[in-house]
Every structure is written in C-alpha cells, then in structure tokens.
Amino acid sequence: MKFCTVKQYFDDENNNNVTNGIATTVIPLPNKHLKIKANNKEMEQYEQELLRNVMPQELTKLILAANYLNFKEALDFFCRTVANAIQNKSVDYVRKFFGLESDFEPGEEEKLCKEFAWSFEGVDED
Amino acid sequence: MERMDVSSSICNTKNQKFSKEHDVGEGENRIGNLADAIVQHILSFLPTKDAAKTSILSNRWKYLWLSVPVLDFHDGAYRFADPEEPPHKRKLFMDFVERVLLLREPSTITNFSLTCNVLSDSSRITTWISAAVKHKVQVLNIRLYKIGEPFMLPSCLFNCESLQELHLNMFNLLELPSFVSFSNLKILTLIRIVFPDDHSAQKLFKVCSILEELYLILCSWENVKAVCISSPKIQKLYIQEKDPSYCTDTGDEDGENNSVDQNNDSDNESDNIDGQNSPVYVNDDIDDVYSSDEQSDDADDQCDSDGCQFAVFGTSLKYFSYMGDFVHGCHIQDSSSIVEVHLQAYNGDRKIGYRALKLLWGLSNAKSLELDDNAVESLADADELLDHLPMFYSLTHLHIDWVVLIHKEQREALLTILRKSPCLSSLKFEGLSCMLCYSGTYDWTLDPVPGCFLTHLKTIEISMFNGSEIELLAIKILLKSATILEKMVISFNPWQFEGADGLKKQQEVQEQILSFPRGSSSCLIAISCPPKKKKTIEFC
C-alpha cells in the first residue's frame, strides 16, 4: 500500500509536490514508526524533537509529502504534532504559526468571541 | 473507519493549488494555506474548545472548524475540588455545546466525546447524546460526574447501528430499553457502571455480536451472579475491580489529564499491549449523592462473596488482564489462543492466592504472563498451592513487577513459576526488589536451576535498578545460572542516581556487574540509565 505510492513517486517524473529533502525524511518513517508505535512515550519524545527542530514550513511540506505518498500514519502523526503545537495557545501565536493574517472587519472578531465565549477562556503563555 | 476515509479523501486532492498570499514569500508552505480537508484533519486532533478558537484567525477559518466531524467537549472542571465550577462558566459551557451542535446541524458526527458534570442538566445532556447518535456517531465517549438524580441514557443509544466504539464512564445504573442492538460495536468500555441484575448485563453482552475488546472497570456487580460473554471475535478482556479498601464511590483522576484520546487508533489495528500500561483508575473521593453508603457495605460483602462468574466463549481471546482481588471467576472456554495475561492484585493474602491459582489454571496456554508484586505475594502466601500451579508450556515471556526478593516465600513462588515454564525465553523484572534493606544471609542458591535457564532463556531485562546489594546478588545468580543467555539489559532507576555522585555509583555498579562470572559465554550485558520521565497515568 504505502510502498506502492513510494514506487510510483520514484517513477513519476513530475513530482513537484515532494522535494527530495522531504522525501528522505518521510520515507524512512515507516520503519521508525513501526518501532516507535509500540511505545507511546518514545513517540511523544520524537514529537517534541520534531517540533523543536522543524519550522512550521517544513512541517507543512512533511504533511503534504505524507499526503502525497498516501502514508496515513505519517499524516496523522504530523497533523497531530501541529495540533499539539497550537493547543491552548493564544490566537496571535496560532496566526504566526500558521502564517496567517486577520482579514476581519472591525468588530467581527469580538462578535465571534462572544458567540463562542466558553472556548476563549484560559490560555497558555506563548 | 472514518479516519481512513478522511485521509483517503485528503490523499485524493493531491494536485491542489494554493491561493497565494499577496504577501510574497513561501505562500504554499504556510500551514495556514493547506487545503480544507487537511486543515480539518489537523483540527480533528484538538478538543473542540481549541478548534473553536481558530474561528477568529481569518475569514476563511471562521466556520472551517465546524465541519470537523470529531467533537470533543471537556468542561475543564476539576473533579475533586470542592467548589463547583462557577455558574457563569457552566452556562457558557452548556451554551457552547448547544450552539456547536446547532450550527453543524445536518453534518455527520463520527467521534463524540463529552466530559462534564451533570448536576441538574440531565435532560439537556441526554439530548446531546441523542444528537450524536442520530448523526451516525461511530466513536462515543461519555464521562459524567456529579449525577444528581439517576441519569437516563437515551434509548436510541442502545440500538445505534453506526456505533463501533462505546466508552461510558459514569456512576449510574445501566437501564436498557426493550430493544437493544449493537451490531457494529467492536470496543466497549464500561467504567463505574452499576448493573441492576443478571438479565440486563446478559442482554447487553448478547447483542454485541462482533465485539472485539471489552473493558469492565470499577463496575458494580453485586446484583449480577453470572454472565456470559460469547462474542466469537472477542480478543481482549480487561477487568478491574473496585478496590474494596476505598469504600466510597469512585471517580478518576484530575479531569484535565484525562482527555481520552479517541482520535488515536479508533480502527482496530493489531494492538499489542506490550509496552503500554494497562489503564489504571484511581479510586477517589465521594462524587455522587445516592448509594454511597450502600456501596461501602456492598463492597465489603463483595470481598467475601463469590463475586460474579464470567464465562467467556469464543476462540480468539488473546489478551486477558485482571486487576483486583480476583473475586470474580473467569471461566474461559477456549484458551488456546491466549497470548498475554496480566494479573495485578490489590492485596497479597492467601485467599487471593487461591483465586489467582484458579485463574491461572484457565490461562496456562499463555505465551506472555505479567504478574505484579501482590499477585506473587498472594501465591507465596498460599505456598502449599505452588506445586499445583499449572505447567506453562507455551510461556515464552514472563514479566514480574516489583517482587520482594528478600522474602524467601516470594523467591520460592517466583522460582516455582520459572520451573513450570520450560520454554521461557525472556524474563523481565520491572523493579528487581521493592524492598532493599536486607539483613539476612546471602547464601541463596538456585537449586535446582529452573530448566528454562539451561535450555531456552535468552534475554533478561531489568528496569528500575537501584544497585543495591540484594539486587546485585540476584543478578550475579542469574548470570551464573542462565547458561544460554544472550542478552541482559539493565536500566537504572534514574531517581536513585542523581548528580555527580550518582554517576560515580553507576560506574561502580556497572563495573561490578561486568565482572560477575557468566554462565553463558555469548552473553552480552547492556547497562544504561534512562532519563527521568514524569509518570503519566494512561486511561483507555
């Protein structure tokens, strides 16, 4: 399954989606994943390292690569890493992390905060 | 499973173009510019509270989070603190859940988790659960506390065709409607549930025709004499008794750390529980109003009564785990498929030893056996039974937690098990001895040496090693007697060896161990010190 796509990747001439650098990170993953899978704690550590060493842009590329290679476990893993990175963080932090800018009309933000008031209580330090 | 569907639909949108930010730079490489499906996949790993916060990131994100089919509402209340959540916050929470359910109206819900206090809002909460059921939920996880009056789960829950995993955690009587059907249910977890009688317990288990995993934790079985679990595909059975020394109702740990991560592996890929801790639920303070006194009397009776008799049929049972005083009988019809057995006892006395022996007789086909210190102690206390332990002909892995080596009876119990395991190839001690101050003589001999030491034992693993004399003696004896040993792996208890002194001690101990004579010429010894890790309690 996963390896079919990998083979296809190598056969495919137009693989703009995945640069070589990212492929070398993602492709060894199946083995590492299998080893780590049995031990959740190691997985957490690996995730911490990943977060520290890898910029959000790299993470995006990893997600896209996992997506392209149809590698479900890697996709889940990277997406979960992103989710953990933004959990309980302030909106500004998340905007920066995602590389977004607010394009709201004045007052729209406040309206949303009020509509979903409960979720905007209590936040981590950046 | 939904997760697969989402992933495969994501994988189909490979050649997507990203809208470029008018801001130059690596527009395509911003996480924020990933396609909707991928963003929703990321958001599905967040509690709904955090997903909702993305609504104010930008216009595109305003309602993106609402189409995530995974909902996880956790009210964040501290379970055991006396003051209840301020009513203001409570209102916000209740309104939030209702607003979200309303706004997402026609969309499917694949995973629904709810952790909250019930107080006087039973009917509202019941409506929420109905909503999840009506929206074809597949994984339902409900944890309720502070139930003021008996709480009625909606009857539509009990014939939800889409349901694949059901986790109910509430101190509440299980009342079933007349029609019950769980034809797609694979995993069932019941925590603190009170079964009213044999009939409803049996009815529930009977309709779970493709059930694979069953977790019965801290439930009340006083009204059930016997029940039969006959799902042909049942693979895992986990039973945890209420701890009789805690006579009050049970809750579980601080709500904050509990969020059951049902986003994690809801499809049943081969779960091996090697390396995973069995879920441990801590009995805690009074939580609910009614029957707490009756509960304590019943709990005391429970210790002396026969408990509930479980008859387990089906030919695929692989994992059996029992934590408690083995009050309930488990009769396993066909144990030839058993792979792993875990027994953990709350106490270590003779009566429990007798019950443990009875259990072990039905599980003698196990390939892997894990016993904790109380289980070993209970067998040691009933030492007249030791000779009557079954032979474990298929046992290749034995894992012992914190045995007390300084007690002769426990050493004997351990040795008896080893002698009854002729094909044992791997032996693991998590904590070689939980009592280290030894004032006896060091004239232990391993006589006769267990057969497996000479024919099969290849690996010995020791963790949480403190470097004490008694542990060193045990290691010396093991190294000498295991004549075909290939590997001994020792890891220090990081809390015992801190700082520069600790490092020095480690060196000394290491040198000592490496100098012990080895009965096996090809034996390698690996010694390390793992980093300190905060002990986390995992919940299923």
PDB file of C-alpha atoms in Angstrom, chain B residues 323-493:
ATOM      1  CA  MET B 323      -6.686  -6.147  38.312  1.00  0.00           C
ATOM      2  CA  GLY B 324      -8.282  -6.744  41.684  1.00  0.00           C
ATOM      3  CA  ASP B 325      -8.645  -9.397  44.319  1.00  0.00           C
ATOM      4  CA  PHE B 326      -9.784 -11.932  41.745  1.00  0.00           C
ATOM      5  CA  VAL B 327     -13.193 -12.004  43.330  1.00  0.00           C
ATOM      6  CA  HIS B 328     -14.909 -12.644  40.031  1.00  0.00           C
ATOM      7  CA  GLY B 329     -14.497 -16.031  38.455  1.00  0.00           C
ATOM      8  CA  CYS B 330     -13.428 -16.135  34.854  1.00  0.00           C
ATOM      9  CA  HIS B 331     -14.051 -19.336  33.007  1.00  0.00           C
ATOM     10  CA  ILE B 332     -12.504 -19.232  29.622  1.00  0.00           C
ATOM     11  CA  GLN B 333     -13.783 -21.959  27.408  1.00  0.00           C
ATOM     12  CA  ASP B 334     -11.010 -21.993  24.863  1.00  0.00           C
ATOM     13  CA  SER B 335      -7.777 -20.501  25.986  1.00  0.00           C
ATOM     14  CA  SER B 336      -5.614 -21.887  23.235  1.00  0.00           C
ATOM     15  CA  SER B 337      -5.489 -18.512  21.518  1.00  0.00           C
ATOM     16  CA  ILE B 338      -4.373 -16.647  24.621  1.00  0.00           C
ATOM     17  CA  VAL B 339      -1.257 -14.635  24.091  1.00  0.00           C
ATOM     18  CA  GLU B 340      -0.886 -12.250  27.005  1.00  0.00           C
ATOM     19  CA  VAL B 341      -2.080 -12.423  30.555  1.00  0.00           C
ATOM     20  CA  HIS B 342      -1.706  -9.675  33.152  1.00  0.00           C
ATOM     21  CA  LEU B 343      -2.649 -10.237  36.753  1.00  0.00           C
ATOM     22  CA  GLN B 344      -2.424  -7.470  39.287  1.00  0.00           C
ATOM     23  CA  ALA B 345      -3.757  -7.859  42.777  1.00  0.00           C
ATOM     24  CA  TYR B 346      -4.801  -5.238  45.270  1.00  0.00           C
ATOM     25  CA  ASN B 347      -3.643  -7.330  48.189  1.00  0.00           C
ATOM     26  CA  GLY B 348      -1.299 -10.194  48.739  1.00  0.00           C
ATOM     27  CA  ASP B 349      -3.043 -12.625  51.019  1.00  0.00           C
ATOM     28  CA  ARG B 350      -3.727 -16.360  50.804  1.00  0.00           C
ATOM     29  CA  LYS B 351      -7.339 -16.115  49.758  1.00  0.00           C
ATOM     30  CA  ILE B 352      -6.306 -14.128  46.762  1.00  0.00           C
ATOM     31  CA  GLY B 353      -3.593 -16.655  46.064  1.00  0.00           C
ATOM     32  CA  TYR B 354      -6.212 -19.397  45.830  1.00  0.00           C
ATOM     33  CA  ARG B 355      -8.236 -17.338  43.428  1.00  0.00           C
ATOM     34  CA  ALA B 356      -5.183 -16.459  41.392  1.00  0.00           C
ATOM     35  CA  LEU B 357      -4.329 -20.116  41.072  1.00  0.00           C
ATOM     36  CA  LYS B 358      -7.809 -20.874  39.815  1.00  0.00           C
ATOM     37  CA  LEU B 359      -7.452 -18.158  37.199  1.00  0.00           C
ATOM     38  CA  LEU B 360      -4.047 -19.355  36.157  1.00  0.00           C
ATOM     39  CA  TRP B 361      -5.341 -22.874  35.594  1.00  0.00           C
ATOM     40  CA  GLY B 362      -7.589 -21.497  32.891  1.00  0.00           C
ATOM     41  CA  LEU B 363      -4.800 -19.494  31.320  1.00  0.00           C
ATOM     42  CA  SER B 364      -1.966 -21.968  31.181  1.00  0.00           C
ATOM     43  CA  ASN B 365      -1.642 -21.597  27.419  1.00  0.00           C
ATOM     44  CA  ALA B 366      -0.408 -18.058  27.777  1.00  0.00           C
ATOM     45  CA  LYS B 367       2.680 -17.044  25.855  1.00  0.00           C
ATOM     46  CA  SER B 368       3.297 -13.983  27.972  1.00  0.00           C
ATOM     47  CA  LEU B 369       2.483 -13.563  31.642  1.00  0.00           C
ATOM     48  CA  GLU B 370       2.789 -10.453  33.732  1.00  0.00           C
ATOM     49  CA  LEU B 371       2.370 -10.584  37.493  1.00  0.00           C
ATOM     50  CA  ASP B 372       2.649  -7.766  39.944  1.00  0.00           C
ATOM     51  CA  ASP B 373       4.122  -7.956  43.426  1.00  0.00           C
ATOM     52  CA  ASN B 374       0.794  -8.548  45.155  1.00  0.00           C
ATOM     53  CA  ALA B 375      -0.083 -11.372  42.832  1.00  0.00           C
ATOM     54  CA  VAL B 376       3.252 -13.041  43.547  1.00  0.00           C
ATOM     55  CA  GLU B 377       2.874 -12.392  47.249  1.00  0.00           C
ATOM     56  CA  SER B 378      -0.593 -13.907  47.287  1.00  0.00           C
ATOM     57  CA  LEU B 379       0.762 -17.065  45.685  1.00  0.00           C
ATOM     58  CA  ALA B 380       3.682 -17.039  48.083  1.00  0.00           C
ATOM     59  CA  ASP B 381       1.268 -16.813  50.980  1.00  0.00           C
ATOM     60  CA  ALA B 382      -0.563 -19.859  49.726  1.00  0.00           C
ATOM     61  CA  ASP B 383       2.658 -21.763  49.269  1.00  0.00           C
ATOM     62  CA  GLU B 384       1.014 -25.133  49.684  1.00  0.00           C
ATOM     63  CA  LEU B 385      -0.525 -24.483  46.293  1.00  0.00           C
ATOM     64  CA  LEU B 386       2.678 -23.741  44.483  1.00  0.00           C
ATOM     65  CA  ASP B 387       3.248 -27.308  43.442  1.00  0.00           C
ATOM     66  CA  HIS B 388      -0.190 -27.295  41.895  1.00  0.00           C
ATOM     67  CA  LEU B 389       0.451 -24.379  39.583  1.00  0.00           C
ATOM     68  CA  PRO B 390      -0.125 -25.481  36.036  1.00  0.00           C
ATOM     69  CA  MET B 391       2.711 -26.048  33.633  1.00  0.00           C
ATOM     70  CA  PHE B 392       3.049 -23.135  31.272  1.00  0.00           C
ATOM     71  CA  TYR B 393       4.245 -24.999  28.231  1.00  0.00           C
ATOM     72  CA  SER B 394       3.728 -22.089  25.854  1.00  0.00           C
ATOM     73  CA  LEU B 395       5.115 -19.382  28.069  1.00  0.00           C
ATOM     74  CA  THR B 396       7.995 -17.563  26.437  1.00  0.00           C
ATOM     75  CA  HIS B 397       7.848 -14.247  28.266  1.00  0.00           C
ATOM     76  CA  LEU B 398       7.475 -13.619  31.980  1.00  0.00           C
ATOM     77  CA  HIS B 399       7.255 -10.121  33.418  1.00  0.00           C
ATOM     78  CA  ILE B 400       7.352  -9.519  37.146  1.00  0.00           C
ATOM     79  CA  ASP B 401       6.762  -6.152  38.747  1.00  0.00           C
ATOM     80  CA  TRP B 402       8.485  -5.318  41.995  1.00  0.00           C
ATOM     81  CA  VAL B 403       8.779  -8.682  43.552  1.00  0.00           C
ATOM     82  CA  VAL B 404      10.167  -8.670  47.071  1.00  0.00           C
ATOM     83  CA  LEU B 405      13.291 -10.757  46.821  1.00  0.00           C
ATOM     84  CA  ILE B 406      14.189 -10.530  50.452  1.00  0.00           C
ATOM     85  CA  HIS B 407      11.225 -12.683  51.343  1.00  0.00           C
ATOM     86  CA  LYS B 408      12.059 -16.331  50.947  1.00  0.00           C
ATOM     87  CA  GLU B 409       8.470 -17.284  50.151  1.00  0.00           C
ATOM     88  CA  GLN B 410       8.333 -14.858  47.296  1.00  0.00           C
ATOM     89  CA  ARG B 411      11.593 -16.109  45.883  1.00  0.00           C
ATOM     90  CA  GLU B 412      10.178 -19.607  46.061  1.00  0.00           C
ATOM     91  CA  ALA B 413       6.980 -18.586  44.357  1.00  0.00           C
ATOM     92  CA  LEU B 414       8.947 -16.961  41.596  1.00  0.00           C
ATOM     93  CA  LEU B 415      11.201 -19.950  41.194  1.00  0.00           C
ATOM     94  CA  THR B 416       8.234 -22.277  41.058  1.00  0.00           C
ATOM     95  CA  ILE B 417       6.740 -20.317  38.217  1.00  0.00           C
ATOM     96  CA  LEU B 418      10.086 -20.428  36.440  1.00  0.00           C
ATOM     97  CA  ARG B 419      10.332 -24.158  36.918  1.00  0.00           C
ATOM     98  CA  LYS B 420       6.875 -24.570  35.479  1.00  0.00           C
ATOM     99  CA  SER B 421       7.814 -22.650  32.339  1.00  0.00           C
ATOM    100  CA  PRO B 422      10.093 -24.955  30.414  1.00  0.00           C
ATOM    101  CA  CYS B 423      10.215 -22.830  27.270  1.00  0.00           C
ATOM    102  CA  LEU B 424      10.721 -19.432  28.775  1.00  0.00           C
ATOM    103  CA  SER B 425      12.986 -17.332  26.608  1.00  0.00           C
ATOM    104  CA  SER B 426      12.520 -13.870  28.021  1.00  0.00           C
ATOM    105  CA  LEU B 427      12.359 -12.702  31.612  1.00  0.00           C
ATOM    106  CA  LYS B 428      11.682  -9.162  32.681  1.00  0.00           C
ATOM    107  CA  PHE B 429      11.811  -7.562  36.085  1.00  0.00           C
ATOM    108  CA  GLU B 430      10.357  -4.147  36.435  1.00  0.00           C
ATOM    109  CA  GLY B 431      11.926  -3.339  39.744  1.00  0.00           C
ATOM    110  CA  LEU B 432      14.070  -6.171  40.908  1.00  0.00           C
ATOM    111  CA  SER B 433      13.186  -5.765  44.514  1.00  0.00           C
ATOM    112  CA  CYS B 434      10.902  -3.304  46.116  1.00  0.00           C
ATOM    113  CA  MET B 435      12.498  -3.721  49.472  1.00  0.00           C
ATOM    114  CA  LEU B 436      16.191  -3.254  49.544  1.00  0.00           C
ATOM    115  CA  CYS B 437      17.320  -3.360  53.159  1.00  0.00           C
ATOM    116  CA  TYR B 438      18.354  -6.893  53.733  1.00  0.00           C
ATOM    117  CA  SER B 439      19.669  -8.151  56.976  1.00  0.00           C
ATOM    118  CA  GLY B 440      19.688 -11.840  56.245  1.00  0.00           C
ATOM    119  CA  THR B 441      22.384 -14.024  54.851  1.00  0.00           C
ATOM    120  CA  TYR B 442      23.389 -14.092  51.262  1.00  0.00           C
ATOM    121  CA  ASP B 443      23.506 -17.796  50.882  1.00  0.00           C
ATOM    122  CA  TRP B 444      20.851 -18.201  48.298  1.00  0.00           C
ATOM    123  CA  THR B 445      21.241 -20.975  45.906  1.00  0.00           C
ATOM    124  CA  LEU B 446      19.276 -21.671  42.829  1.00  0.00           C
ATOM    125  CA  ASP B 447      18.776 -25.342  43.366  1.00  0.00           C
ATOM    126  CA  PRO B 448      17.534 -26.895  41.247  1.00  0.00           C
ATOM    127  CA  VAL B 449      18.080 -24.399  38.493  1.00  0.00           C
ATOM    128  CA  PRO B 450      14.876 -23.936  36.509  1.00  0.00           C
ATOM    129  CA  GLY B 451      15.052 -25.967  33.334  1.00  0.00           C
ATOM    130  CA  CYS B 452      14.425 -22.993  31.078  1.00  0.00           C
ATOM    131  CA  PHE B 453      17.629 -21.378  32.310  1.00  0.00           C
ATOM    132  CA  LEU B 454      19.570 -24.161  30.666  1.00  0.00           C
ATOM    133  CA  THR B 455      17.541 -24.599  27.517  1.00  0.00           C
ATOM    134  CA  HIS B 456      15.623 -21.517  26.486  1.00  0.00           C
ATOM    135  CA  LEU B 457      16.280 -18.385  28.480  1.00  0.00           C
ATOM    136  CA  LYS B 458      17.959 -15.926  26.146  1.00  0.00           C
ATOM    137  CA  THR B 459      17.005 -12.491  27.422  1.00  0.00           C
ATOM    138  CA  ILE B 460      16.781 -10.975  30.853  1.00  0.00           C
ATOM    139  CA  GLU B 461      15.669  -7.412  31.264  1.00  0.00           C
ATOM    140  CA  ILE B 462      15.828  -5.446  34.480  1.00  0.00           C
ATOM    141  CA  SER B 463      14.497  -1.951  34.851  1.00  0.00           C
ATOM    142  CA  MET B 464      14.308   0.478  37.759  1.00  0.00           C
ATOM    143  CA  PHE B 465      17.554  -0.993  39.040  1.00  0.00           C
ATOM    144  CA  ASN B 466      18.793   0.576  42.276  1.00  0.00           C
ATOM    145  CA  GLY B 467      22.171  -1.031  42.516  1.00  0.00           C
ATOM    146  CA  SER B 468      21.536  -2.441  45.974  1.00  0.00           C
ATOM    147  CA  GLU B 469      23.363  -5.465  47.365  1.00  0.00           C
ATOM    148  CA  ILE B 470      20.378  -7.679  47.102  1.00  0.00           C
ATOM    149  CA  GLU B 471      19.751  -6.788  43.504  1.00  0.00           C
ATOM    150  CA  LEU B 472      23.389  -7.341  42.679  1.00  0.00           C
ATOM    151  CA  LEU B 473      23.219 -10.746  44.277  1.00  0.00           C
ATOM    152  CA  ALA B 474      20.183 -11.623  42.199  1.00  0.00           C
ATOM    153  CA  ILE B 475      21.938 -10.507  39.036  1.00  0.00           C
ATOM    154  CA  LYS B 476      25.022 -12.486  39.939  1.00  0.00           C
ATOM    155  CA  ILE B 477      22.981 -15.625  40.400  1.00  0.00           C
ATOM    156  CA  LEU B 478      21.061 -15.063  37.191  1.00  0.00           C
ATOM    157  CA  LEU B 479      24.215 -14.521  35.185  1.00  0.00           C
ATOM    158  CA  LYS B 480      25.770 -17.645  36.571  1.00  0.00           C
ATOM    159  CA  SER B 481      22.787 -19.907  36.086  1.00  0.00           C
ATOM    160  CA  ALA B 482      21.411 -18.890  32.714  1.00  0.00           C
ATOM    161  CA  THR B 483      23.777 -20.868  30.566  1.00  0.00           C
ATOM    162  CA  ILE B 484      22.470 -19.921  27.158  1.00  0.00           C
ATOM    163  CA  LEU B 485      21.744 -16.321  27.964  1.00  0.00           C
ATOM    164  CA  GLU B 486      22.405 -13.996  25.058  1.00  0.00           C
ATOM    165  CA  LYS B 487      21.454 -10.655  26.451  1.00  0.00           C
ATOM    166  CA  MET B 488      20.984  -8.992  29.786  1.00  0.00           C
ATOM    167  CA  VAL B 489      19.646  -5.466  29.652  1.00  0.00           C
ATOM    168  CA  ILE B 490      19.757  -3.390  32.787  1.00  0.00           C
ATOM    169  CA  SER B 491      18.450   0.105  33.162  1.00  0.00           C
ATOM    170  CA  PHE B 492      18.996   2.137  36.263  1.00  0.00           C
ATOM    171  CA  ASN B 493      16.312   3.822  38.253  1.00  0.00           C
TER     172      ASN B 493
END
